[in-house]
Amino acid sequence: MTLNIAIIGGGIGGLTAAIALRQKDFSVTLFEQAAKIGEVGAGLQISVNAVRVLNALGLNPQNWPCSKPKSVTLHDYKHGRIVAKVAMNSTADVPYLQFHRADLIENLMQAAIKAGVSLKLGTQVSNITDKAEVADQSFDLVIGADGVRSTIRDQFYDAEKPRFTGQIAWRALVSSNDLPRSFSQNTHVYMGPNKHLVMYPLRDGKLINIVAVEERNTWTDEGWNHAGNADELRHLFSGWCGNVTTLLDAVKDPIVWGLFAHPTLHSWIKNRLVLLGDSAHPMVPFVAQGACMAIEDAWVLADQLAKNADISVALQAYQAIRKPRATKVQETALKSGRIYHTANPLVRGLLHTGMRLSAQMAPAVMAGHYDWIYDHDVTAG
Ligand SMILES: Cc1cc2nc3c(=O)[nH]c(=O)nc-3n(C[C@H](O)[C@H](O)[C@H](O)COP(=O)(O)OP(=O)(O)OC[C@H]3O[C@@H](n4cnc5c(N)ncnc54)[C@H](O)[C@@H]3O)c2cc1C
């Protein structure tokens, strides 16, 4: 049966779902509040589990502007001493990629247009019902892909209030022209008391992306794009090793994002309304999986709608497949932030020694810590 489907939200999840659904011959209208793609959002790591989906959709994302990291190196903050180094992209046939969010969105949007999705840009939807009506238009199904601050989730689901995790993420992009030529083009994580900083290249090394996380007692708002103060960021990380200082010296316009933990939703389905991506399972960024989970959701939802003539059966199957995995990733992400930030020097020393020994004596174990995330292939089902 050809369903007429509305998607609210043209982020990573909404656009991927639109492409996947069009490939199954469903009719798709996507509503996005932004009038055009901005440079908002900085870097996104897209791991093999999500790249597999984009490949299965025929998109070949490795041909889009991106970087392909050779390794991730963990360092102690003060002298930059290496705690562990894990090789990446050395053998895998499916690559692990790093994108500027704007490049990923732009390419997904072009693919959606090519696939025949009806795009309604500059359209903020406020009037929907769980009978699949959007602004007085009737559909067979509405997909809520409206992100971490989903109003659809607030309006239709029994969502408990999110809890501030006590952590703030600073995000910034630095042009490689503003750095010494010898500056590393690999992925590095620096771990210190109550803070950590991740740096990785984007657009084939033309930009270096920074995510710096600090702990704070209070924060008021969740979401993108609060302007931060570059001097405050530098002050927070003063006394950190040379690589961090050199990079932060070149930061001009950081943005700050308060990190919130969202209690798991009881259900993602409300009659003819279903959630996908951050609106269903927002997560803190410590395993870099929010967008990847949205991409996996998109594939499974389109697949189940194509396999089941009864929409309710398809939605139940989608939820049964996706909810346990997304919830486990959500919980894992929440725990991971704390490990990086151990303040007690003795405990930190022990943890770092453990990581160093694991990397030397059992590199496969160290590298394989998140295999259950990366090896998963939703396209195989
Ligand atoms: C610091 C940080 C680093 C991160 N790093 C990574 C990473 O490396 N890898 C990774 O996988 N994830 C990462 N994430 C998470 C990732 O950004 C999100 O999980 C991902 O963007 C979720 O995709 P989505 O499509 O669900 O929502 P979004 O991408 O947020 O898209 C939602 C869309 O809905 C639109 N919208 C909202 N309301 C309406 C409305 N009423 N009408 C019309 N449109 C509407 C918005 O404009 C937006 O375009 C990170 C997050 C943070 C904070």
Coordinates of C-alpha atoms and ligand atoms in Angstrom, one line a residue:
M1 CA 0.0 0.0 0.0
T2 CA 1.3 3.5 -0.8
L3 CA 1.2 5.5 2.4
N4 CA 1.2 9.3 2.5
I5 CA 3.7 10.2 5.3
A6 CA 4.6 13.5 6.9
I7 CA 7.9 14.0 8.6
I8 CA 8.4 16.9 11.1
G9 CA 12.0 17.9 11.2
G10 CA 14.7 17.9 8.5
G11 CA 17.7 17.0 10.6
I12 CA 19.8 13.9 10.2
G13 CA 17.1 11.5 11.2
G14 CA 14.2 13.2 9.3
L15 CA 16.1 13.5 6.1
T16 CA 17.4 9.9 6.2
A17 CA 13.9 8.6 6.9
A18 CA 12.6 10.6 4.0
I19 CA 15.1 9.0 1.6
A20 CA 14.5 5.5 3.0
L21 CA 10.7 5.9 2.7
R22 CA 10.8 7.2 -0.8
Q23 CA 13.0 4.3 -1.8
K24 CA 10.2 2.1 -0.6
D25 CA 7.8 4.1 -2.8
F26 CA 5.9 5.9 0.0
S27 CA 4.8 9.4 -0.6
V28 CA 6.8 11.8 1.7
T29 CA 6.3 15.4 2.8
L30 CA 9.0 16.8 5.1
F31 CA 8.5 20.0 7.1
E32 CA 11.6 21.8 8.3
Q33 CA 11.4 25.1 10.2
A34 CA 14.8 26.4 9.0
A35 CA 14.5 28.2 5.7
K36 CA 18.0 27.1 4.6
I37 CA 20.9 25.0 5.8
G38 CA 23.1 27.0 8.1
E39 CA 26.7 26.4 9.3
V40 CA 25.2 25.5 12.7
G41 CA 26.3 22.5 14.6
A42 CA 30.0 21.8 14.1
G43 CA 31.3 18.3 13.7
L44 CA 29.6 14.9 13.8
Q45 CA 31.3 11.5 13.9
I46 CA 29.4 9.0 11.9
S47 CA 30.5 5.5 12.8
V48 CA 30.3 2.4 10.7
N49 CA 26.9 1.2 11.9
A50 CA 25.4 4.4 10.5
V51 CA 27.6 4.5 7.4
R52 CA 26.4 1.0 6.6
V53 CA 22.8 2.4 6.4
L54 CA 23.8 5.4 4.2
N55 CA 25.7 3.0 1.9
A56 CA 22.7 0.7 1.7
L57 CA 20.6 3.7 0.6
G58 CA 23.1 4.1 -2.2
L59 CA 24.5 7.5 -0.9
N60 CA 28.2 6.7 -0.6
P61 CA 28.9 9.3 2.1
Q62 CA 32.7 8.8 1.9
N63 CA 32.4 10.8 -1.3
W64 CA 30.9 13.8 0.5
P65 CA 33.3 16.4 2.2
C66 CA 34.5 14.5 5.3
S67 CA 37.5 13.1 7.1
K68 CA 38.5 9.5 7.7
P69 CA 40.4 9.2 11.0
K70 CA 43.4 6.9 11.2
S71 CA 43.5 6.7 15.0
V72 CA 42.0 8.0 18.2
T73 CA 44.6 8.9 20.8
L74 CA 43.7 9.4 24.5
H75 CA 46.0 11.7 26.5
D76 CA 46.4 13.0 30.0
Y77 CA 45.6 16.7 30.1
K78 CA 48.7 18.1 31.7
H79 CA 51.7 17.0 29.6
G80 CA 49.7 15.4 26.8
R81 CA 51.2 12.0 27.7
I82 CA 49.6 9.2 25.6
V83 CA 47.3 7.0 27.7
A84 CA 46.1 4.8 24.8
K85 CA 46.0 4.8 21.0
V86 CA 43.4 2.9 19.0
A87 CA 43.8 2.5 15.2
M88 CA 40.7 3.3 13.1
N89 CA 39.8 2.7 9.5
S90 CA 42.8 0.3 9.0
T91 CA 41.0 -2.8 7.9
A92 CA 37.3 -2.1 8.0
D93 CA 35.6 -2.0 4.5
V94 CA 33.0 0.3 5.9
P95 CA 34.7 3.6 7.0
Y96 CA 34.2 5.6 10.1
L97 CA 33.7 9.2 9.0
Q98 CA 33.7 12.8 10.4
F99 CA 31.5 15.5 8.9
H100 CA 30.6 19.1 9.3
R101 CA 26.9 18.8 10.2
A102 CA 26.1 21.3 7.4
D103 CA 27.8 19.1 4.8
L104 CA 26.0 16.0 6.0
I105 CA 22.6 17.8 6.0
E106 CA 23.2 19.5 2.6
N107 CA 24.1 16.1 1.0
L108 CA 21.1 14.3 2.6
M109 CA 18.8 17.1 1.5
Q110 CA 20.0 16.9 -2.1
A111 CA 19.5 13.1 -2.0
A112 CA 16.0 13.6 -0.6
I113 CA 15.1 16.0 -3.4
K114 CA 16.5 13.6 -5.9
A115 CA 14.4 10.8 -4.4
G116 CA 11.2 12.8 -4.8
V117 CA 10.6 14.0 -1.3
S118 CA 8.3 17.0 -1.1
L119 CA 10.3 19.5 1.1
K120 CA 8.6 22.3 2.9
L121 CA 11.5 24.4 4.2
G122 CA 10.9 27.4 6.4
T123 CA 7.8 25.7 7.8
Q124 CA 7.5 25.5 11.6
V125 CA 4.8 23.0 12.3
S126 CA 2.8 23.7 15.5
N127 CA -0.6 22.2 14.6
I128 CA -0.6 18.4 14.4
T129 CA -2.8 15.6 15.8
D130 CA -2.2 12.0 16.6
K131 CA -4.7 11.2 13.8
A132 CA -2.0 12.2 11.4
E133 CA -3.2 15.7 10.6
V134 CA -0.5 18.4 10.0
A135 CA -1.7 22.0 9.6
D136 CA -5.1 20.7 8.4
Q137 CA -3.6 18.3 5.9
S138 CA -4.4 14.6 6.4
F139 CA -1.7 11.9 6.2
D140 CA -1.5 8.2 7.0
L141 CA 1.3 8.6 9.4
V142 CA 3.3 11.5 11.0
I143 CA 6.9 11.0 12.1
G144 CA 8.2 13.3 14.8
A145 CA 11.9 13.9 14.0
D146 CA 12.0 17.3 15.6
G147 CA 15.1 16.8 17.7
V148 CA 16.2 17.1 21.3
R149 CA 13.8 19.8 22.2
S150 CA 10.9 18.0 20.5
T151 CA 7.6 19.8 21.0
I152 CA 5.8 16.7 19.6
R153 CA 7.3 14.7 22.5
D154 CA 6.2 17.3 25.0
Q155 CA 2.7 17.5 23.5
F156 CA 1.8 13.9 23.0
Y157 CA 4.0 11.7 25.1
D158 CA 4.3 11.2 28.9
A159 CA 7.8 12.6 28.9
E160 CA 9.3 13.4 32.3
K161 CA 11.4 16.6 32.6
P162 CA 15.0 16.2 31.6
R163 CA 17.7 16.4 34.3
F164 CA 20.7 18.6 33.9
T165 CA 23.7 16.3 34.0
G166 CA 26.0 18.9 35.4
Q167 CA 28.0 19.0 32.2
I168 CA 28.4 21.7 29.5
A169 CA 29.7 21.0 26.0
W170 CA 31.6 23.8 24.2
R171 CA 31.8 23.4 20.5
A172 CA 34.1 25.3 18.1
L173 CA 35.7 25.1 14.7
V174 CA 39.2 26.3 14.0
S175 CA 40.6 26.9 10.5
S176 CA 43.8 24.8 9.9
N177 CA 45.2 28.0 8.4
D178 CA 45.2 29.5 11.9
L179 CA 47.3 26.6 13.3
P180 CA 50.9 25.6 12.9
R181 CA 51.4 23.4 9.8
S182 CA 52.6 20.6 12.0
F183 CA 49.3 20.5 14.0
S184 CA 48.0 16.9 14.2
Q185 CA 45.3 15.8 11.7
N186 CA 44.2 12.9 13.8
T187 CA 41.5 12.5 16.5
H188 CA 42.7 13.2 20.1
V189 CA 41.0 13.1 23.4
Y190 CA 42.5 15.0 26.4
M191 CA 41.3 13.9 29.8
G192 CA 41.6 16.0 33.0
P193 CA 39.9 16.6 36.3
N194 CA 36.2 17.5 35.7
K195 CA 36.9 18.2 32.0
H196 CA 37.8 16.7 28.7
L197 CA 38.4 17.9 25.2
V198 CA 38.1 16.1 21.9
M199 CA 39.6 17.4 18.6
Y200 CA 39.3 16.0 15.2
P201 CA 39.7 17.2 11.6
L202 CA 36.8 18.0 9.2
R203 CA 36.6 18.7 5.4
D204 CA 39.9 16.8 4.7
G205 CA 41.7 18.7 7.5
K206 CA 40.7 22.2 6.5
L207 CA 39.0 22.6 9.9
I208 CA 39.6 21.2 13.3
N209 CA 36.5 20.5 15.3
I210 CA 36.5 20.9 19.1
V211 CA 34.1 19.5 21.7
A212 CA 35.2 20.5 25.2
V213 CA 33.2 19.3 28.2
E214 CA 33.3 20.9 31.7
E215 CA 31.3 20.3 34.8
R216 CA 29.0 23.0 36.3
N217 CA 26.4 23.1 39.0
T218 CA 23.6 24.8 37.1
W219 CA 22.3 25.5 33.6
T220 CA 19.0 26.8 32.4
D221 CA 18.4 25.7 28.9
E222 CA 18.9 22.7 26.6
G223 CA 19.7 23.1 22.9
W224 CA 22.0 24.4 20.2
N225 CA 23.8 27.5 19.7
H226 CA 24.2 29.6 22.8
A227 CA 27.1 31.9 22.1
G228 CA 30.1 31.2 24.4
N229 CA 33.0 33.4 25.3
A230 CA 36.3 32.2 23.8
D231 CA 38.4 33.8 26.6
E232 CA 36.3 31.9 29.2
L233 CA 36.9 28.7 27.3
R234 CA 40.7 29.3 27.3
H235 CA 40.6 30.2 31.0
L236 CA 38.8 26.9 31.7
F237 CA 41.5 24.9 30.0
S238 CA 44.5 27.0 31.1
G239 CA 47.4 24.8 32.3
W240 CA 46.5 22.1 29.8
C241 CA 49.2 20.7 27.5
G242 CA 50.6 22.6 24.4
N243 CA 48.3 21.0 21.8
V244 CA 45.2 22.0 23.7
T245 CA 46.5 25.6 24.3
T246 CA 47.6 26.1 20.7
L247 CA 44.2 25.0 19.5
L248 CA 42.1 27.0 22.0
D249 CA 44.2 30.1 21.2
A250 CA 42.8 30.0 17.7
V251 CA 39.1 29.7 18.8
K252 CA 36.9 32.7 17.9
D253 CA 33.2 32.0 18.3
P254 CA 32.5 29.0 20.5
I255 CA 28.9 27.8 21.2
V256 CA 27.8 26.1 24.4
W257 CA 25.3 23.4 25.0
G258 CA 24.0 22.2 28.4
L259 CA 23.8 18.4 28.5
F260 CA 20.6 16.9 29.8
A261 CA 19.7 13.3 30.6
H262 CA 16.2 12.4 29.4
P263 CA 14.3 9.6 31.2
T264 CA 13.3 6.8 28.7
L265 CA 9.9 7.3 27.1
H266 CA 7.4 4.5 27.9
S267 CA 6.4 4.4 24.2
W268 CA 7.4 6.1 20.9
I269 CA 4.0 5.5 19.4
K270 CA 0.8 7.5 19.8
N271 CA -1.9 6.3 17.3
R272 CA -0.7 7.5 13.9
L273 CA 2.3 9.4 15.3
V274 CA 5.7 8.0 15.9
L275 CA 9.0 9.4 17.1
L276 CA 12.5 9.0 15.7
G277 CA 16.0 10.2 16.6
D278 CA 16.6 12.7 19.4
S279 CA 12.9 13.3 19.8
A280 CA 12.5 9.6 20.9
H281 CA 15.9 9.0 22.7
P282 CA 18.0 12.1 23.2
M283 CA 21.4 11.3 24.5
V284 CA 24.6 13.0 25.8
P285 CA 27.4 13.0 23.2
F286 CA 30.0 10.8 24.9
V287 CA 29.8 7.9 22.6
A288 CA 29.0 10.1 19.5
Q289 CA 25.9 8.1 18.6
G290 CA 22.9 10.5 18.6
A291 CA 22.9 11.1 14.9
C292 CA 24.0 7.5 14.2
M293 CA 21.0 6.1 16.2
A294 CA 18.7 8.5 14.2
I295 CA 20.1 7.1 11.0
E296 CA 19.5 3.5 12.2
D297 CA 16.0 4.3 13.3
A298 CA 15.2 5.7 9.8
W299 CA 16.2 2.5 8.1
V300 CA 14.3 0.3 10.4
L301 CA 11.1 2.4 10.3
A302 CA 11.0 2.4 6.5
D303 CA 11.8 -1.3 6.4
Q304 CA 9.0 -2.2 8.8
L305 CA 6.5 0.0 7.1
A306 CA 7.3 -1.7 3.8
K307 CA 7.1 -5.2 5.3
N308 CA 3.8 -4.7 7.2
A309 CA 0.6 -3.6 5.5
D310 CA -0.9 -2.8 8.9
I311 CA 0.7 0.5 10.1
S312 CA 0.2 -0.3 13.8
V313 CA 2.0 -3.6 13.4
A314 CA 4.8 -1.9 11.6
L315 CA 5.2 0.8 14.3
Q316 CA 5.2 -1.8 17.1
A317 CA 7.9 -3.8 15.2
Y318 CA 10.0 -0.6 14.7
Q319 CA 9.7 0.2 18.4
A320 CA 10.5 -3.4 19.5
I321 CA 13.7 -3.5 17.3
R322 CA 14.9 0.0 18.1
K323 CA 14.0 0.9 21.7
P324 CA 16.2 -1.6 23.5
R325 CA 19.3 -0.7 21.5
A326 CA 18.8 3.1 21.6
T327 CA 18.1 2.9 25.3
K328 CA 21.3 0.9 25.9
V329 CA 23.3 3.4 23.9
Q330 CA 21.7 6.3 25.8
E331 CA 22.7 4.7 29.1
T332 CA 26.2 3.9 28.0
A333 CA 26.7 7.5 26.8
L334 CA 25.7 8.8 30.2
K335 CA 28.2 6.6 32.1
S336 CA 31.1 7.3 29.7
G337 CA 31.3 11.1 30.4
R338 CA 32.2 10.4 34.1
I339 CA 35.1 8.1 33.3
Y340 CA 36.9 10.9 31.3
H341 CA 36.5 13.4 34.1
T342 CA 37.8 11.6 37.2
A343 CA 39.0 14.4 39.5
N344 CA 40.9 12.4 42.1
P345 CA 44.5 12.2 40.8
L346 CA 45.0 8.7 42.4
V347 CA 41.9 7.3 40.8
R348 CA 42.7 9.0 37.5
G349 CA 46.3 7.6 37.5
L350 CA 44.9 4.1 38.1
L351 CA 42.3 4.5 35.4
H352 CA 44.8 5.8 32.9
T353 CA 47.2 3.0 33.7
G354 CA 44.4 0.5 33.1
M355 CA 43.7 2.0 29.8
R356 CA 47.4 2.1 28.8
L357 CA 47.9 -1.5 29.7
S358 CA 44.8 -2.6 27.9
A359 CA 45.9 -0.7 24.8
Q360 CA 49.4 -2.3 24.9
M361 CA 48.5 -5.8 26.0
A362 CA 45.1 -6.3 24.5
P363 CA 44.5 -3.7 21.8
A364 CA 41.7 -5.7 20.3
V365 CA 39.9 -5.6 23.6
M366 CA 40.5 -1.8 24.0
A367 CA 39.4 -1.1 20.4
G368 CA 36.5 -3.6 20.8
H369 CA 34.9 -1.9 23.8
Y370 CA 32.1 -0.5 21.6
D371 CA 32.0 -3.3 19.0
W372 CA 28.4 -4.0 20.1
I373 CA 27.6 -0.5 18.8
Y374 CA 29.7 -0.5 15.6
D375 CA 29.2 -4.1 14.5
H376 CA 25.5 -3.8 14.5
D377 CA 24.0 -3.9 11.0
V378 CA 20.3 -2.9 10.8
T379 CA 20.4 -3.3 7.0
A380 CA 21.0 -7.1 7.4
G381 CA 17.6 -7.7 8.9
Ligands
LIG1 C1 28.3 18.4 21.6 C2 27.6 17.4 20.7 C3 28.3 16.6 19.9 C4 27.7 15.6 19.2 N1 28.5 14.7 18.4 C5 27.8 13.7 17.8 C6 28.6 12.8 17.0 O1 29.8 12.9 16.9 N2 28.0 11.7 16.4 C7 26.6 11.5 16.5 O2 26.1 10.6 15.9 N3 25.9 12.4 17.2 C8 26.4 13.5 17.8 N4 25.7 14.4 18.5 C9 24.2 14.2 18.6 C10 23.5 14.6 17.3 O3 23.8 16.0 17.0 C11 22.0 14.4 17.4 O4 21.7 13.2 18.0 C12 21.4 14.4 16.0 O5 21.5 15.7 15.4 C13 19.9 14.0 16.1 O6 19.3 14.1 14.9 P1 17.7 14.3 14.8 O7 17.4 14.3 13.3 O8 17.0 13.5 15.7 O9 17.5 15.8 15.3 P2 18.2 17.2 14.7 O10 19.3 16.9 13.9 O11 18.3 18.1 15.9 O12 17.0 17.7 13.7 C14 15.8 18.2 14.2 C15 15.2 19.1 13.1 O13 13.8 19.4 13.4 C16 13.6 20.7 13.1 N5 12.4 21.1 13.8 C17 12.2 21.2 15.2 N6 11.0 21.5 15.5 C18 10.3 21.7 14.3 C19 9.0 22.1 14.0 N7 8.1 22.4 14.9 N8 8.6 22.2 12.7 C20 9.5 21.9 11.7 N9 10.8 21.6 12.0 C21 11.2 21.5 13.3 C22 14.9 21.4 13.5 O14 15.0 22.7 12.9 C23 15.9 20.4 13.1 O15 16.4 20.7 11.7 C24 26.3 15.4 19.2 C25 25.5 16.3 20.0 C26 26.2 17.3 20.8 C27 25.4 18.2 21.6

